[in-house]
XYZ file of C-alpha atoms in Angstrom:
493
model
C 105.235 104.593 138.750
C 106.119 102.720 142.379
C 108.677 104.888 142.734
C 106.700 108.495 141.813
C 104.255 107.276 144.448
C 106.473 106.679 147.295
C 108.064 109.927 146.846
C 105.046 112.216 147.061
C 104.268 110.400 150.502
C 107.157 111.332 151.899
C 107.967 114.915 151.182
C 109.067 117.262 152.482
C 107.129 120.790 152.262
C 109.313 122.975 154.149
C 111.296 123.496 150.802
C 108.215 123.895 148.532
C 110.603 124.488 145.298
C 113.619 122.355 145.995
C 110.593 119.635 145.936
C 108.742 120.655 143.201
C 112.373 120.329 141.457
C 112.489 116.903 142.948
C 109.411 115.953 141.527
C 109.737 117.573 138.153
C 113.435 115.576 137.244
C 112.735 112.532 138.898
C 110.079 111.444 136.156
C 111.884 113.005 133.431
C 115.123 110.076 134.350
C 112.830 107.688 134.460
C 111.232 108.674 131.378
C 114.675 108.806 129.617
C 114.966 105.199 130.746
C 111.869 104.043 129.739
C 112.912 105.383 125.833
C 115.915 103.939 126.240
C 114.376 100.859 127.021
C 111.986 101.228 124.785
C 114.511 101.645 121.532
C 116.575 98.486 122.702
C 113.249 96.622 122.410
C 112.172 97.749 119.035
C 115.678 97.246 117.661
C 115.895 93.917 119.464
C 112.077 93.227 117.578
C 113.494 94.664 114.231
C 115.696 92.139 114.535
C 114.104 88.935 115.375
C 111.539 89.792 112.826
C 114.270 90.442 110.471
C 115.829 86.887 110.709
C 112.512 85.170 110.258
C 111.935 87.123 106.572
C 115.767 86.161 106.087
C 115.215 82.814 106.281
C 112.417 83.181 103.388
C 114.947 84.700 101.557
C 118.237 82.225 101.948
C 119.361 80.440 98.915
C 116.864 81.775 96.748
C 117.052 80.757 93.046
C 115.931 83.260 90.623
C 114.393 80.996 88.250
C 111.700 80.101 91.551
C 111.114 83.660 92.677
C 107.567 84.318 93.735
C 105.395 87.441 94.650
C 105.368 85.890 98.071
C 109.734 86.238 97.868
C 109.260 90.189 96.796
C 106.599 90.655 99.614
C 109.689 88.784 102.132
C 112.081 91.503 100.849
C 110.118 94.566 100.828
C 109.652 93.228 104.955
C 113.042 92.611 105.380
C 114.203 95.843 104.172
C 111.953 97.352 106.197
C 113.223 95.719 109.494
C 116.793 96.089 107.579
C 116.945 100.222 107.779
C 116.144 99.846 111.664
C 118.883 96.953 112.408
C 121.765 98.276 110.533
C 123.993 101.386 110.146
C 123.953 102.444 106.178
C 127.142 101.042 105.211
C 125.839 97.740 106.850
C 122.711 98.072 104.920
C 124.081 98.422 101.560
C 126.186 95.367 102.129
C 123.131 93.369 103.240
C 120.728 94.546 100.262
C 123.016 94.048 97.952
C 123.609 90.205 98.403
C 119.831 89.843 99.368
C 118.750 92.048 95.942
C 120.938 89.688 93.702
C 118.459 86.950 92.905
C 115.716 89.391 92.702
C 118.156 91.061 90.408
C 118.813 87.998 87.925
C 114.731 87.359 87.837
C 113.593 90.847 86.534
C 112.143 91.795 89.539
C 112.461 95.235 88.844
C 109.455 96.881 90.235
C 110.319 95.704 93.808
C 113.798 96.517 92.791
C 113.383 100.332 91.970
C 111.337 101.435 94.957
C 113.800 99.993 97.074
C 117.460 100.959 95.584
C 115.730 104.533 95.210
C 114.700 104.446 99.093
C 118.486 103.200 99.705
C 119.913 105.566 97.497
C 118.756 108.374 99.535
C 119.555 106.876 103.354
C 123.161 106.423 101.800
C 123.513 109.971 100.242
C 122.944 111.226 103.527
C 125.353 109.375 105.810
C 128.024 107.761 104.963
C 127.404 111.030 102.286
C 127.502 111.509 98.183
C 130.634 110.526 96.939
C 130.847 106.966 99.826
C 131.672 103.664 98.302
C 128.236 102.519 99.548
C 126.708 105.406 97.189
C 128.684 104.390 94.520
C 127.074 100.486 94.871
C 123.443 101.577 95.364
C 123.998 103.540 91.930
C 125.464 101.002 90.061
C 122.377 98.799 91.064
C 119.991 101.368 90.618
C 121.388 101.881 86.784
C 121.578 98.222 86.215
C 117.601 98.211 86.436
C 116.680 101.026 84.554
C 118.956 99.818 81.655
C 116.960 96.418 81.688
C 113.965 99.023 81.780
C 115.196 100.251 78.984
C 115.631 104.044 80.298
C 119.674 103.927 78.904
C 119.575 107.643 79.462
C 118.880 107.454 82.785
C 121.099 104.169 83.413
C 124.025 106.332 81.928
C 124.062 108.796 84.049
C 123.916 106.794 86.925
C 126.476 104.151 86.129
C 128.821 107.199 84.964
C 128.439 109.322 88.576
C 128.947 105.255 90.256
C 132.118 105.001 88.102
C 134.007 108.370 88.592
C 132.757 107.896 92.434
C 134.416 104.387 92.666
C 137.719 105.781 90.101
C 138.269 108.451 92.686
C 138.592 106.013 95.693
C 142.185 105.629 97.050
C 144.551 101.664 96.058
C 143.300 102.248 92.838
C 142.886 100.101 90.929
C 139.579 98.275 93.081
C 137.331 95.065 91.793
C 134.373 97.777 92.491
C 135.648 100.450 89.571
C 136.051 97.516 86.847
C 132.351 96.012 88.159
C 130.941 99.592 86.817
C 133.325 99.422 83.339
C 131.660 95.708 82.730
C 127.895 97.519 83.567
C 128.966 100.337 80.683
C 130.148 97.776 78.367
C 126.635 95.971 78.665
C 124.515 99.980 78.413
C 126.750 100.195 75.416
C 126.360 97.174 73.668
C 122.135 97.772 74.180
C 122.763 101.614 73.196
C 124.854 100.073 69.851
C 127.642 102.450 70.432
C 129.759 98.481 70.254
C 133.024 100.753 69.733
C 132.786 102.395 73.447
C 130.792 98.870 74.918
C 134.145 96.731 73.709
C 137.100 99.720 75.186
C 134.292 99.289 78.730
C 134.923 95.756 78.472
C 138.454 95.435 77.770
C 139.268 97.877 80.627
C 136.921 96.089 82.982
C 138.873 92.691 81.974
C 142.094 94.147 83.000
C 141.235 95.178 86.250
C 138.579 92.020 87.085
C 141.570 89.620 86.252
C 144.087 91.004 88.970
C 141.321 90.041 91.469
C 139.984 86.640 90.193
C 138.922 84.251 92.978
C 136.449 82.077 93.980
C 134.672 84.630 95.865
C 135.285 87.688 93.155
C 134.186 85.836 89.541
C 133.839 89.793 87.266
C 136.155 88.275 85.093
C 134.064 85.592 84.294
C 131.102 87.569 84.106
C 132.653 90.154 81.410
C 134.043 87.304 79.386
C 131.193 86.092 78.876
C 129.695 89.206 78.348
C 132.326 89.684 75.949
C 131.360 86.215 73.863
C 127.569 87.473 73.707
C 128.847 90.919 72.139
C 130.989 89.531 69.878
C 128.279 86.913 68.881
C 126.193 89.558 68.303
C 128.471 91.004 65.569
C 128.759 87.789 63.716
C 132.047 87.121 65.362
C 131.740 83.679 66.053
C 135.529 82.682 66.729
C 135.984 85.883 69.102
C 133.050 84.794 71.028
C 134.135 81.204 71.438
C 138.033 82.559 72.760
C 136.664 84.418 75.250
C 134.108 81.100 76.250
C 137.166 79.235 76.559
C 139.163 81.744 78.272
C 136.210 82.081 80.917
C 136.098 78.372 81.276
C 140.472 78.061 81.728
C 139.835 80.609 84.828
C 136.879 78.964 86.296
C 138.977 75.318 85.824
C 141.625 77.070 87.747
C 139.486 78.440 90.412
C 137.923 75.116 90.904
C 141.133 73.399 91.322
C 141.585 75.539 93.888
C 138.327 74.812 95.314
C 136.585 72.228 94.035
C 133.439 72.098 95.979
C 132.812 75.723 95.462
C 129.194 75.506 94.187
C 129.199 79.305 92.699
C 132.327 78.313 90.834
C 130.652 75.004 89.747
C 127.157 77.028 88.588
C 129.673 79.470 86.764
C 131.545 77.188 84.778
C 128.176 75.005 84.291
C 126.775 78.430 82.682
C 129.969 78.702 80.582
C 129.419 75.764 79.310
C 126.084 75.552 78.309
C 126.804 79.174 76.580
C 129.567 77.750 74.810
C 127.650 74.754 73.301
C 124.832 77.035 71.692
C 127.851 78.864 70.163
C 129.354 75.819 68.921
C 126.099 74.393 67.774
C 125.150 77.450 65.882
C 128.730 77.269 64.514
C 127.978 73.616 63.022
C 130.420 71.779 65.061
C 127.858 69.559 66.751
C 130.147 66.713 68.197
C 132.008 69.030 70.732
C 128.571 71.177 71.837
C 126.862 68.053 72.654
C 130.094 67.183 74.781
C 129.704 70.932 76.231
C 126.209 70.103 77.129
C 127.175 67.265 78.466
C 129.410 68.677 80.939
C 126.910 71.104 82.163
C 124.537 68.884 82.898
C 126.379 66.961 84.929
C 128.018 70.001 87.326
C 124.306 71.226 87.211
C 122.931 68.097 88.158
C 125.884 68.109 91.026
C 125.137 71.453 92.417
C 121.442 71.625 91.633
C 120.038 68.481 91.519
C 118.750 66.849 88.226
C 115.050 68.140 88.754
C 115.622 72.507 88.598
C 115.235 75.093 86.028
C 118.878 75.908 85.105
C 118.766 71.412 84.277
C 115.684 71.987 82.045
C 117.657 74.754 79.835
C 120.354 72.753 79.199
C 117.999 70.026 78.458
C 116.327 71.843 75.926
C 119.189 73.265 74.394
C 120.646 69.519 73.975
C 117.408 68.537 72.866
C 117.344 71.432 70.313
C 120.981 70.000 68.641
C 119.776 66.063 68.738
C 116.696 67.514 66.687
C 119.293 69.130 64.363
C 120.617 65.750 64.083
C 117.235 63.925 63.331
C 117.933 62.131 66.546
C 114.322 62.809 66.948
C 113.540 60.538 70.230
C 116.679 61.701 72.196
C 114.952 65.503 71.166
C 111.654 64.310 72.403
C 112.929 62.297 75.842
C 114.448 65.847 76.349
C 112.050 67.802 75.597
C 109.630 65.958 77.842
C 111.957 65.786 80.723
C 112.378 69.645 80.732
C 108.614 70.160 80.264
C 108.889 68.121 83.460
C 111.261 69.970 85.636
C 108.923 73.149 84.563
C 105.984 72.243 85.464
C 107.044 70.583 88.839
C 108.121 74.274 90.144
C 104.886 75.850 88.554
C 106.989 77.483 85.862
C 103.815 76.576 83.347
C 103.514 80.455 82.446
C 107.188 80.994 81.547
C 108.819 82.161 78.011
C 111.175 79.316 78.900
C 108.019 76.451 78.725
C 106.681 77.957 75.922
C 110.247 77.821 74.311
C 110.502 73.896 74.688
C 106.595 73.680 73.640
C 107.168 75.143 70.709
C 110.308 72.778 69.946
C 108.798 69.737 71.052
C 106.022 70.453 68.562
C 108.083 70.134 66.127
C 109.741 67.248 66.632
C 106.329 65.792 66.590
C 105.712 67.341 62.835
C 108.576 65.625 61.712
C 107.016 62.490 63.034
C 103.785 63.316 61.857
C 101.895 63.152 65.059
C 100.231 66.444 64.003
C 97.307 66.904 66.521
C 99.999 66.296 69.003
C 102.167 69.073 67.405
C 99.027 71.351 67.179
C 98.169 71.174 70.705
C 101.895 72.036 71.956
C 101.689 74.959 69.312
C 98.677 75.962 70.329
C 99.317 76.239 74.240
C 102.288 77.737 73.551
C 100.862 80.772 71.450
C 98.794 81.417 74.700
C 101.841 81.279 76.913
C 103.428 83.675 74.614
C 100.507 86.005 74.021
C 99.491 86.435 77.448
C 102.981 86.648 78.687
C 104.693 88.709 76.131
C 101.645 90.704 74.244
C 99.985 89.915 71.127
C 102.445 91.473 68.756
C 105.575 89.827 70.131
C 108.452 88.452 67.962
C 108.194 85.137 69.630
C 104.422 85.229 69.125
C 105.194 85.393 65.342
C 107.464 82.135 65.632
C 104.769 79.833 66.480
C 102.367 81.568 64.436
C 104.651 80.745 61.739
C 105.129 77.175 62.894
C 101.309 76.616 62.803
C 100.974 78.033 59.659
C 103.394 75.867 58.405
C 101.663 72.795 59.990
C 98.278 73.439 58.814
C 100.179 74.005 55.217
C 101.158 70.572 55.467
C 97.970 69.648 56.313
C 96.430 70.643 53.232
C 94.421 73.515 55.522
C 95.608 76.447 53.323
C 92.524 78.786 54.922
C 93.678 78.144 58.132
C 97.302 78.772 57.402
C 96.831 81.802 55.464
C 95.804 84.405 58.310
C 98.416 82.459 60.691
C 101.657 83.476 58.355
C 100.116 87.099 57.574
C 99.761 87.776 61.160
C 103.233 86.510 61.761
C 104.672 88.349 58.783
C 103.115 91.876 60.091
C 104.181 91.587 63.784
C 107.846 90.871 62.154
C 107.586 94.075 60.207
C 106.268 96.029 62.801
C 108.883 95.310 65.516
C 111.532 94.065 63.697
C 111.381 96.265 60.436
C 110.779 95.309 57.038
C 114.352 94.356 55.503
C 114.638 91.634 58.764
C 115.916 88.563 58.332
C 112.502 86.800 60.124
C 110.645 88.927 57.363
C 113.081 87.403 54.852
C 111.876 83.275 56.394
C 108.146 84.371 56.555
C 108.307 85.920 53.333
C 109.688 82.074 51.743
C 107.224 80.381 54.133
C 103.870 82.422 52.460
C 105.508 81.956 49.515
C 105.215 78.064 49.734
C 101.787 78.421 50.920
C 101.002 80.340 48.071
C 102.514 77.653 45.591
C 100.625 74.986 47.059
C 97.190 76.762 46.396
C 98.269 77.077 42.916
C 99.147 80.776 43.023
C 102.215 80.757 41.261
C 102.867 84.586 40.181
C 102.286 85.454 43.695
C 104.218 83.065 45.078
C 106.755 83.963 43.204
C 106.905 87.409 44.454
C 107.140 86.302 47.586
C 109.745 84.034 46.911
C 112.227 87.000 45.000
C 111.267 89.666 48.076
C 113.258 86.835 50.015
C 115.808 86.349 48.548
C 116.229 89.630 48.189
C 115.704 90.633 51.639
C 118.102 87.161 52.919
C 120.769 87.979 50.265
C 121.707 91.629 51.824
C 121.401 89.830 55.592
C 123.345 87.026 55.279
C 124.694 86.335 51.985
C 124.522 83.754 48.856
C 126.059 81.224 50.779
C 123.715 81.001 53.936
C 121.382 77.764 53.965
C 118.327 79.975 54.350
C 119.634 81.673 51.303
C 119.755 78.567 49.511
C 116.844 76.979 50.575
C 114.326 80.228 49.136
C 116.408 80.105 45.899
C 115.972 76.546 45.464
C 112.067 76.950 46.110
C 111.836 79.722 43.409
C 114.029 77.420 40.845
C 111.293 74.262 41.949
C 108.225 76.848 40.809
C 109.844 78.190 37.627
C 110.200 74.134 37.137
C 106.960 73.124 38.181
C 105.660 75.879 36.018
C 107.230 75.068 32.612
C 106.471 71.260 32.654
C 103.162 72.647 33.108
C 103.323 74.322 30.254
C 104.847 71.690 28.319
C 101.554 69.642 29.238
């Protein structure tokens, strides 16, 4: 403005239009200028204000994410699209998305992969790398949402995007394979989910480092999907394959604390396997060794501790080492609470445990309090007319059975056994356990014929699951043989 004014004083107006010209451009440079200026020092506040909601967001753990975290995000993303050029930006939302990612966070997730799906589509264009990564996220949530049709489509455009890429083959193309073999596996189409898999492996393994870990991540995938066939020795070779790579990796690094988490992971998965499998000795040692890289990398007060606390805990139970099972249990409970985790499936999980091991020391209130806060955990988490609702149901039923309280059991096993047969259909192997459970309760209020109906829609319902040989099997039929005993000598009377 100093400069308009001390223009107009002096001019000159013998040349009325060459000074009207004058005056006319003059402003306009200085107006260019002043947006010039003006950009540098929005993109210069876009990006102070951007590191400050970074710094929220560094080293987050997804087991601690808080509505306060997504609010950081949405921010950051929002000084994000004015700091960066697209390519840029889909390398910084993905690493930033990740934890978010691992938590469920999906409804922050969604609006902002769709948002970032369409900046990229535009420039660098359709068929870009960067495209191909905002898909393969975008797909990854709505297959968690359960939308597979949707997640297909998206993961499949991603894949023949990223298979069309020149130095084939890239880490990127068997990323998206691993993604299909998981869609697959949910969509139980387990023929196409294991050839995703296997081709994923092949290409994941020529790039294994500390930095690039999609081996490790499909193998264990792998274990899960071969658990979840009853394959129990598949799943454990590709546990122990997973954990041979990450030993490598670590020797190669072995302060690397994503390697460390990794292998800790492995571990702990492969225990549960093992444990499940009977052989107790070596899961306890797995345990063992997860705690203590967990402890190492995470400190021996954090979430990912109190899992592998309760799963130890669950296996010394299994043992009747009752007080190990309840110093565990306790410690967990602990950890939880300490990062306000009190509302959590997780805390309701080791509730519900810890109850028990009470039961079997007879400290019932005790055990009915821990069931009790735990069916509200699960009920206002979950829904009323959850799976995992039906679980403690069933456990409180079973305590008040022991209790003598057959009124208050009754309803409590009922409910359980129609939530089971509503969600998880009526030839389930949970219908089978809640069928033998009523069955008892039944017996001990002197209702023998109906308790024995119970007991034979069990074992006819267990049989066709798992067999003649299965404990559960053999602990319904040995029930029903107990009744038919109980019964004659009362007739003999």
């Amino acid at each position: 403005m100093t400069d308009f004014k001390k223009d107009s004083g002096k001019e000159d107006i013998s040349d009325e239009s060459t000074s009207i010209k004058a005056k006319d451009k003059n402003p306009e440079k200085e107006m260019e200028k002043e947006t010039g200026k003006e950009i540098e020092i929005k993109t210069k506040n876009h990006r102070n204000l951007l590191e400050r909601y970074e710094q929220r967001l560094k080293d987050l753990d997804p087991e601690l994410i808080t509505p306060e975290d997504e609010i950081a995000l949405k921010e950051a993303f929002i000084h994000a699209k004015e700091t960066f050029e697209p390519e840029e930006l889909v390398s910084w939302f993905t690493v930033k998305a990740e934890p978010f990612y691992r938590s469920v966070s999906w409804k922050v997730l969604l609006s902002l992969y769709e948002e970032l799906l369409g900046i990229v589509e535009k420039k660098p264009g359709p068929e870009s790398p960067e495209t191909a990564s905002v898909l393969n996220g975008l797909a990854g949530i709505y297959r968690y949402m359960g939308n597979y049709d949707e997640a297909l489509k998206l993961f499949s455009r991603a894949l023949k995007i990223r298979e069309n890429l020149p130095d084939q083959p890239r880490p990127e193309t068997g990323n998206t394979l691993g993604e299909l073999g998981i869609l697959y596996t949910l969509m139980d189409r387990r023929k196409e989910a294991l050839s995703f898999y296997t081709r994923a492996l092949e290409i994941q393994k020529k790039f294994l480092s500390p930095k690039n870990l999609g081996a490790v991540r499909t193998l264990n995938r792998t274990a899960f999907f071969y658990k979840g066939l009853e394959k129990p020795e598949k799943a454990e070779e590709c546990f122990r394959l997973a954990l041979k790579l990450l030993e490598q990796l670590q020797n190669q690094e072995p302060d690397n604390r994503v390697v460390m988490g990794y292998r800790a992971g492995t571990l702990n998965n492969l225990g549960v396997l093992l444990s499940e499998m009977g052989k107790l000795d070596e899961a306890e040692d797995r345990y063992g060794q997860a705690l203590e890289l967990q402890e190492k990398v995470y400190g021996p007060e954090h979430p990912q501790v109190a899992q592998t606390l309760n799963n130890l805990a669950l296996l010394y139970f299994q043992t009747t080492r009752y007080e190990k099972a309840m110093i565990l249990y306790t410690r967990s409970l602990e950890i939880m609470e300490k990062f306000g985790k009190t509302e959590h499936t997780g805390f309701a999980t080791t509730l519900n445990n810890l109850a028990g091991v009470y039961v079997q020391k007879s400290r019932y209130e005790k055990a009915l309090e821990l069931y009790t806060r735990a069916l509200e955990i699960r009920e206002h988490v979950l829904g009323p007319d959850d799976p995992d609702v039906a679980k403690t149901l069933n456990n409180m039923g079973e305590l008040y059975r022991i209790l003598g309280q057959h009124k208050k059991a009754l309803p409590l096993y009922t409910r359980a056994l129609k939530i089971y047969e509503t969600t998880l259909g009526p030839t389930h192997p949970d219908v089978g356990t809640t069928l033998n459970n009523l069955a008892g309760l039944h017996e001990s209020m002197g209702e023998y014929e109906t308790a024995i109906n119970l007991y034979e829609k069990a074992l006819d319902i267990i049989e066709k699951e798992y067999g003649p040989d299965h404990p559960y099997f053999k602990i319904t039929r040995n029930n029903l043989i107990g009744l038919y005993e109980k019964m004659e000598r009362s007739w003999r009377k």
